[in-house]
Amino acid sequence: MRVIQTLPELRQALQASGCAFVPTMGNLHEGHLSLVRQAGALSQPVVASIFVNRLQFAPHEDFDTYPRTFDRDCTLLREAGCDIVFAPPERELYPEPQGYTVQPPAGLADVLEGHFRPGFFNGVCTVVLKLFNAVQPAVAVFGKKDYQQLMVVRGMVRQLALPIRIEAGETCRADDGLALSSRNGYLSAAERAEAPALARTLREVAAHLHAGATDCAALEAQAMHTLAQRGWAPDYVAVRRQRDLGEPVPAEPLVVLAAARLGTTRLIDNLECMPMAG
Ligand code: PAF
């Protein structure tokens, strides 16, 4: 496995290679590694990027403290079948202030995560487009754990006519149901024990929908209340249609999404579920 830090070296290594690409911010866990293995089954060579993207962090967020575990990440990537790690220093990707950015559309990018993290999807799209331009992959794999991000990236690729196939990877979970996330490492032992309640809450909402419930606002409010009573500070629990994260309508597949803070750690999760009865 090669580690590459500069754009010219990357371009030389990859010339028209039709590679499979997994962008990451490092601090890798099994969720990332499953995306790398999925990428390897789709195309070769496999390229993963490690870059903590300042543009997608608000000033009060955890850019400075985001865990950077480069050597361990490289070992894990090598074992997972990655061929090239692109790990640019910040000045390689942002040699000057990034004045040109990708503005994803309101309605998709300013709801849910975009509402609570203004500018987040602008930062994500800008770096992803830049990484796509650098790596020029045939296919890129994004995890469903960041459901809205996957949808925003798919929209960008479609509307900007990028010749890249986007594939979705399933969310990896711990045995107790907690979705794997780099931010789980911030949890204290007591918080880690409580954290599976987020996934459990999503499963409960999905079960109510499956049993025929149609009052999504009531389900969302009940789920937020349950989390708050357990000591969480929920940003949202939302039932949306899978297609575009619009309001749920009968007979369309749904997804339940949630974001909530446990102590100082903000966790997100989601669960795809059956349509409401028509
Ligand atoms: O999902 C992530 O880790 C990041 O948002 C991404 C896609 C690597 C862009 O920085």
Short mmCIF file of C-alpha atoms and ligand atoms in Angstrom, two decimals:
data_model
loop_
_atom_site.label_atom_id
_atom_site.label_comp_id
_atom_site.label_asym_id
_atom_site.label_seq_id
_atom_site.Cartn_x
_atom_site.Cartn_y
_atom_site.Cartn_z
CA MET A 1 0.00 0.00 0.00
CA ARG A 2 1.28 3.44 -0.97
CA VAL A 3 0.77 6.61 1.03
CA ILE A 4 0.56 9.71 -1.17
CA GLN A 5 0.44 13.29 0.06
CA THR A 6 0.51 15.43 -3.07
CA LEU A 7 -1.85 15.90 -6.00
CA PRO A 8 0.78 15.47 -8.76
CA GLU A 9 2.01 12.19 -7.27
CA LEU A 10 -1.58 10.96 -6.87
CA ARG A 11 -2.44 11.83 -10.47
CA GLN A 12 0.64 10.05 -11.74
CA ALA A 13 -0.14 6.94 -9.71
CA LEU A 14 -3.76 6.78 -10.83
CA GLN A 15 -3.77 7.83 -14.51
CA ALA A 16 -7.15 6.67 -15.89
CA SER A 17 -7.14 3.77 -13.45
CA GLY A 18 -10.92 3.53 -12.95
CA CYS A 19 -10.33 3.14 -9.23
CA ALA A 20 -12.77 2.66 -6.36
CA PHE A 21 -12.64 5.41 -3.75
CA VAL A 22 -13.57 5.70 -0.07
CA PRO A 23 -13.22 9.21 1.39
CA THR A 24 -12.70 9.33 5.16
CA MET A 25 -11.57 11.65 7.91
CA GLY A 26 -9.50 8.89 9.49
CA ASN A 27 -9.87 7.41 12.99
CA LEU A 28 -11.08 4.35 11.15
CA HIS A 29 -13.37 1.66 12.51
CA GLU A 30 -15.03 -1.43 11.07
CA GLY A 31 -17.64 0.76 9.35
CA HIS A 32 -14.96 2.40 7.21
CA LEU A 33 -13.14 -0.88 6.60
CA SER A 34 -16.32 -2.54 5.35
CA LEU A 35 -16.63 0.32 2.82
CA VAL A 36 -13.03 -0.31 1.72
CA ARG A 37 -13.74 -4.03 1.24
CA GLN A 38 -16.94 -3.17 -0.66
CA ALA A 39 -14.94 -0.78 -2.84
CA GLY A 40 -12.43 -3.54 -3.58
CA ALA A 41 -15.21 -5.79 -4.85
CA LEU A 42 -16.43 -3.01 -7.17
CA SER A 43 -13.21 -1.90 -8.82
CA GLN A 44 -9.40 -1.83 -8.50
CA PRO A 45 -7.21 -0.23 -7.35
CA VAL A 46 -8.81 0.92 -4.09
CA VAL A 47 -8.00 4.44 -2.91
CA ALA A 48 -8.94 5.79 0.51
CA SER A 49 -8.43 9.38 1.57
CA ILE A 50 -7.72 10.56 5.09
CA PHE A 51 -8.37 14.25 5.47
CA VAL A 52 -10.03 16.08 8.36
CA ASN A 53 -11.87 18.73 6.40
CA ARG A 54 -11.91 22.05 8.24
CA LEU A 55 -14.61 23.40 5.90
CA GLN A 56 -17.30 21.10 7.29
CA PHE A 57 -16.72 22.02 10.95
CA ALA A 58 -18.33 25.05 12.57
CA PRO A 59 -16.00 27.12 14.79
CA HIS A 60 -17.49 25.63 17.99
CA GLU A 61 -17.20 22.03 16.71
CA ASP A 62 -14.47 19.44 17.23
CA PHE A 63 -12.07 20.09 14.31
CA ASP A 64 -9.05 20.56 16.60
CA THR A 65 -9.80 17.59 18.81
CA TYR A 66 -11.04 15.24 16.07
CA PRO A 67 -8.99 12.07 16.65
CA ARG A 68 -6.04 11.73 14.29
CA THR A 69 -4.72 8.15 14.30
CA PHE A 70 -2.81 7.99 11.03
CA ASP A 71 -0.44 5.07 11.66
CA ARG A 72 -3.17 2.82 13.00
CA ASP A 73 -5.46 3.86 10.12
CA CYS A 74 -2.79 2.86 7.59
CA THR A 75 -2.36 -0.57 9.17
CA LEU A 76 -6.12 -1.16 9.08
CA LEU A 77 -6.44 0.08 5.50
CA ARG A 78 -3.63 -2.18 4.32
CA GLU A 79 -5.34 -5.19 5.95
CA ALA A 80 -8.66 -4.24 4.34
CA GLY A 81 -7.16 -4.29 0.84
CA CYS A 82 -6.56 -0.58 0.23
CA ASP A 83 -3.90 0.11 -2.43
CA ILE A 84 -3.36 3.86 -2.06
CA VAL A 85 -3.96 6.18 0.87
CA PHE A 86 -4.28 9.81 -0.14
CA ALA A 87 -3.47 11.83 2.98
CA PRO A 88 -2.83 15.41 1.90
CA PRO A 89 -1.67 18.03 4.37
CA GLU A 90 -4.15 20.87 4.60
CA ARG A 91 -2.07 23.17 2.38
CA GLU A 92 -2.16 20.60 -0.44
CA LEU A 93 -5.96 20.61 -0.64
CA TYR A 94 -6.49 24.22 0.45
CA PRO A 95 -3.36 26.12 -0.70
CA GLU A 96 -5.39 29.33 -0.60
CA PRO A 97 -8.67 30.24 1.12
CA GLN A 98 -11.37 28.19 -0.61
CA GLY A 99 -13.47 30.94 -2.20
CA TYR A 100 -15.23 28.65 -4.67
CA THR A 101 -17.50 26.21 -2.88
CA VAL A 102 -20.34 23.85 -3.79
CA GLN A 103 -23.69 25.06 -2.49
CA PRO A 104 -26.08 22.12 -2.27
CA PRO A 105 -29.77 22.95 -2.66
CA ALA A 106 -31.94 24.25 0.17
CA GLY A 107 -34.66 21.80 1.05
CA LEU A 108 -32.17 18.94 1.09
CA ALA A 109 -29.07 20.52 2.60
CA ASP A 110 -30.63 22.92 5.11
CA VAL A 111 -32.88 20.40 6.85
CA LEU A 112 -32.03 17.89 9.60
CA GLU A 113 -28.19 17.87 9.82
CA GLY A 114 -28.01 20.97 7.63
CA HIS A 115 -30.38 22.83 9.94
CA PHE A 116 -28.37 22.02 13.05
CA ARG A 117 -24.97 22.30 11.34
CA PRO A 118 -25.30 25.27 8.95
CA GLY A 119 -22.66 25.11 6.21
CA PHE A 120 -21.88 21.45 6.92
CA PHE A 121 -23.01 20.11 3.55
CA ASN A 122 -21.38 23.00 1.72
CA GLY A 123 -18.09 21.93 3.33
CA VAL A 124 -18.70 18.24 2.61
CA CYS A 125 -19.63 18.81 -1.06
CA THR A 126 -16.68 21.11 -1.62
CA VAL A 127 -14.12 18.66 -0.30
CA VAL A 128 -15.78 15.64 -1.90
CA LEU A 129 -15.81 17.36 -5.30
CA LYS A 130 -12.18 18.31 -4.83
CA LEU A 131 -11.26 14.75 -3.80
CA PHE A 132 -13.21 13.38 -6.77
CA ASN A 133 -11.24 15.71 -9.07
CA ALA A 134 -7.99 14.53 -7.51
CA VAL A 135 -8.72 10.79 -7.45
CA GLN A 136 -11.02 10.58 -10.52
CA PRO A 137 -12.63 7.36 -9.34
CA ALA A 138 -14.99 5.20 -11.39
CA VAL A 139 -16.94 4.42 -8.22
CA ALA A 140 -17.06 5.90 -4.72
CA VAL A 141 -18.54 4.30 -1.61
CA PHE A 142 -20.30 6.27 1.14
CA GLY A 143 -21.83 4.83 4.31
CA LYS A 144 -25.56 4.94 4.99
CA LYS A 145 -24.72 5.95 8.57
CA ASP A 146 -24.45 9.49 7.15
CA TYR A 147 -27.71 9.08 5.27
CA GLN A 148 -28.26 12.70 4.36
CA GLN A 149 -24.63 13.10 3.30
CA LEU A 150 -25.03 10.13 0.94
CA MET A 151 -28.13 11.75 -0.53
CA VAL A 152 -26.48 15.16 -0.91
CA VAL A 153 -23.43 13.61 -2.61
CA ARG A 154 -25.65 11.58 -4.96
CA GLY A 155 -27.47 14.82 -5.90
CA MET A 156 -24.19 16.64 -6.54
CA VAL A 157 -22.88 13.85 -8.76
CA ARG A 158 -26.16 13.74 -10.70
CA GLN A 159 -26.65 17.48 -11.15
CA LEU A 160 -23.00 18.24 -11.94
CA ALA A 161 -22.87 15.23 -14.29
CA LEU A 162 -19.80 13.73 -12.65
CA PRO A 163 -18.85 10.42 -14.28
CA ILE A 164 -18.72 8.59 -10.95
CA ARG A 165 -20.95 5.81 -9.64
CA ILE A 166 -21.96 6.28 -6.00
CA GLU A 167 -22.51 3.13 -3.97
CA ALA A 168 -23.99 2.95 -0.47
CA GLY A 169 -22.51 0.86 2.34
CA GLU A 170 -24.64 -0.51 5.17
CA THR A 171 -24.18 0.86 8.67
CA CYS A 172 -21.98 -1.30 10.92
CA ARG A 173 -23.19 -1.69 14.47
CA ALA A 174 -21.73 -2.91 17.76
CA ASP A 175 -23.40 -6.00 19.26
CA ASP A 176 -25.65 -3.77 21.37
CA GLY A 177 -26.89 -1.89 18.28
CA LEU A 178 -24.83 1.30 18.54
CA ALA A 179 -23.86 2.52 15.07
CA LEU A 180 -20.06 2.63 14.76
CA SER A 181 -18.73 6.18 14.62
CA SER A 182 -15.41 7.87 15.22
CA ARG A 183 -17.17 10.06 17.77
CA ASN A 184 -18.14 7.04 19.92
CA GLY A 185 -14.62 7.31 21.29
CA TYR A 186 -15.61 10.53 23.05
CA LEU A 187 -18.18 8.68 25.22
CA SER A 188 -17.49 7.96 28.91
CA ALA A 189 -18.15 4.39 30.09
CA ALA A 190 -21.56 5.41 31.44
CA GLU A 191 -22.44 7.22 28.19
CA ARG A 192 -21.28 4.24 26.12
CA ALA A 193 -23.67 2.04 28.12
CA GLU A 194 -26.53 4.46 27.41
CA ALA A 195 -25.67 5.11 23.74
CA PRO A 196 -27.54 2.09 22.23
CA ALA A 197 -30.79 3.81 23.33
CA LEU A 198 -30.55 5.95 20.20
CA ALA A 199 -30.75 2.95 17.85
CA ARG A 200 -33.40 1.38 20.10
CA THR A 201 -35.52 4.52 19.80
CA LEU A 202 -35.27 4.35 16.00
CA ARG A 203 -36.30 0.69 16.08
CA GLU A 204 -39.32 1.58 18.23
CA VAL A 205 -40.45 4.28 15.79
CA ALA A 206 -39.99 1.84 12.88
CA ALA A 207 -42.00 -0.81 14.73
CA HIS A 208 -44.89 1.63 15.24
CA LEU A 209 -44.82 2.50 11.53
CA HIS A 210 -44.71 -1.17 10.66
CA ALA A 211 -47.73 -1.76 12.92
CA GLY A 212 -49.72 0.84 10.97
CA ALA A 213 -49.10 4.13 12.78
CA THR A 214 -49.50 7.13 10.46
CA ASP A 215 -49.13 10.11 12.83
CA CYS A 216 -45.41 10.66 12.24
CA ALA A 217 -45.30 13.94 14.17
CA ALA A 218 -46.61 12.14 17.27
CA LEU A 219 -44.06 9.33 16.85
CA GLU A 220 -41.25 11.86 16.47
CA ALA A 221 -42.37 13.84 19.54
CA GLN A 222 -42.67 10.66 21.64
CA ALA A 223 -39.21 9.50 20.58
CA MET A 224 -37.66 12.90 21.40
CA HIS A 225 -39.40 12.84 24.78
CA THR A 226 -38.12 9.32 25.55
CA LEU A 227 -34.55 10.34 24.73
CA ALA A 228 -34.80 13.57 26.73
CA GLN A 229 -36.10 11.65 29.75
CA ARG A 230 -33.06 9.38 29.56
CA GLY A 231 -30.74 12.39 29.70
CA TRP A 232 -30.14 13.00 25.99
CA ALA A 233 -30.48 16.39 24.29
CA PRO A 234 -32.11 15.42 20.99
CA ASP A 235 -31.77 17.73 17.98
CA TYR A 236 -34.30 15.77 15.95
CA VAL A 237 -36.01 12.47 15.41
CA ALA A 238 -37.61 12.62 11.97
CA VAL A 239 -39.57 10.21 9.80
CA ARG A 240 -38.85 11.04 6.15
CA ARG A 241 -39.24 9.36 2.81
CA GLN A 242 -36.08 7.64 1.61
CA ARG A 243 -36.24 9.12 -1.87
CA ASP A 244 -35.51 12.75 -0.99
CA LEU A 245 -35.93 13.14 2.78
CA GLY A 246 -39.24 14.88 2.11
CA GLU A 247 -42.27 14.56 4.38
CA PRO A 248 -43.56 10.97 4.54
CA VAL A 249 -46.37 9.96 2.22
CA PRO A 250 -48.21 6.63 2.15
CA ALA A 251 -46.70 3.74 0.20
CA GLU A 252 -43.21 5.26 -0.12
CA PRO A 253 -40.25 3.68 1.71
CA LEU A 254 -39.27 5.65 4.80
CA VAL A 255 -36.21 6.34 6.89
CA VAL A 256 -36.17 7.40 10.51
CA LEU A 257 -33.28 9.73 11.29
CA ALA A 258 -32.06 11.06 14.60
CA ALA A 259 -29.37 13.27 16.06
CA ALA A 260 -28.93 13.71 19.78
CA ARG A 261 -26.28 14.81 22.20
CA LEU A 262 -25.20 12.57 25.06
CA GLY A 263 -23.10 14.70 27.37
CA THR A 264 -20.89 16.63 24.97
CA THR A 265 -20.97 13.99 22.22
CA ARG A 266 -23.38 14.39 19.31
CA LEU A 267 -24.44 11.08 17.76
CA ILE A 268 -26.49 10.47 14.62
CA ASP A 269 -28.20 7.33 13.40
CA ASN A 270 -30.95 6.24 11.02
CA LEU A 271 -33.02 3.23 10.09
CA GLU A 272 -34.72 2.51 6.78
CA CYS A 273 -38.22 1.14 7.20
CA MET A 274 -41.39 0.08 5.46
CA PRO A 275 -43.82 2.54 3.87
CA MET A 276 -46.90 3.60 5.80
CA ALA A 277 -50.06 1.86 4.66
CA GLY A 278 -51.54 3.55 1.56
O1 PAF B 1 -18.15 11.17 6.10
C1 PAF B 1 -17.04 11.70 6.26
O2 PAF B 1 -16.15 11.17 6.93
C2 PAF B 1 -16.77 13.07 5.63
O3 PAF B 1 -17.90 13.87 5.66
C3 PAF B 1 -16.19 12.98 4.21
C4 PAF B 1 -17.18 12.34 3.23
C5 PAF B 1 -14.90 12.17 4.23
C6 PAF B 1 -15.87 14.38 3.69
O4 PAF B 1 -14.94 15.03 4.51
#
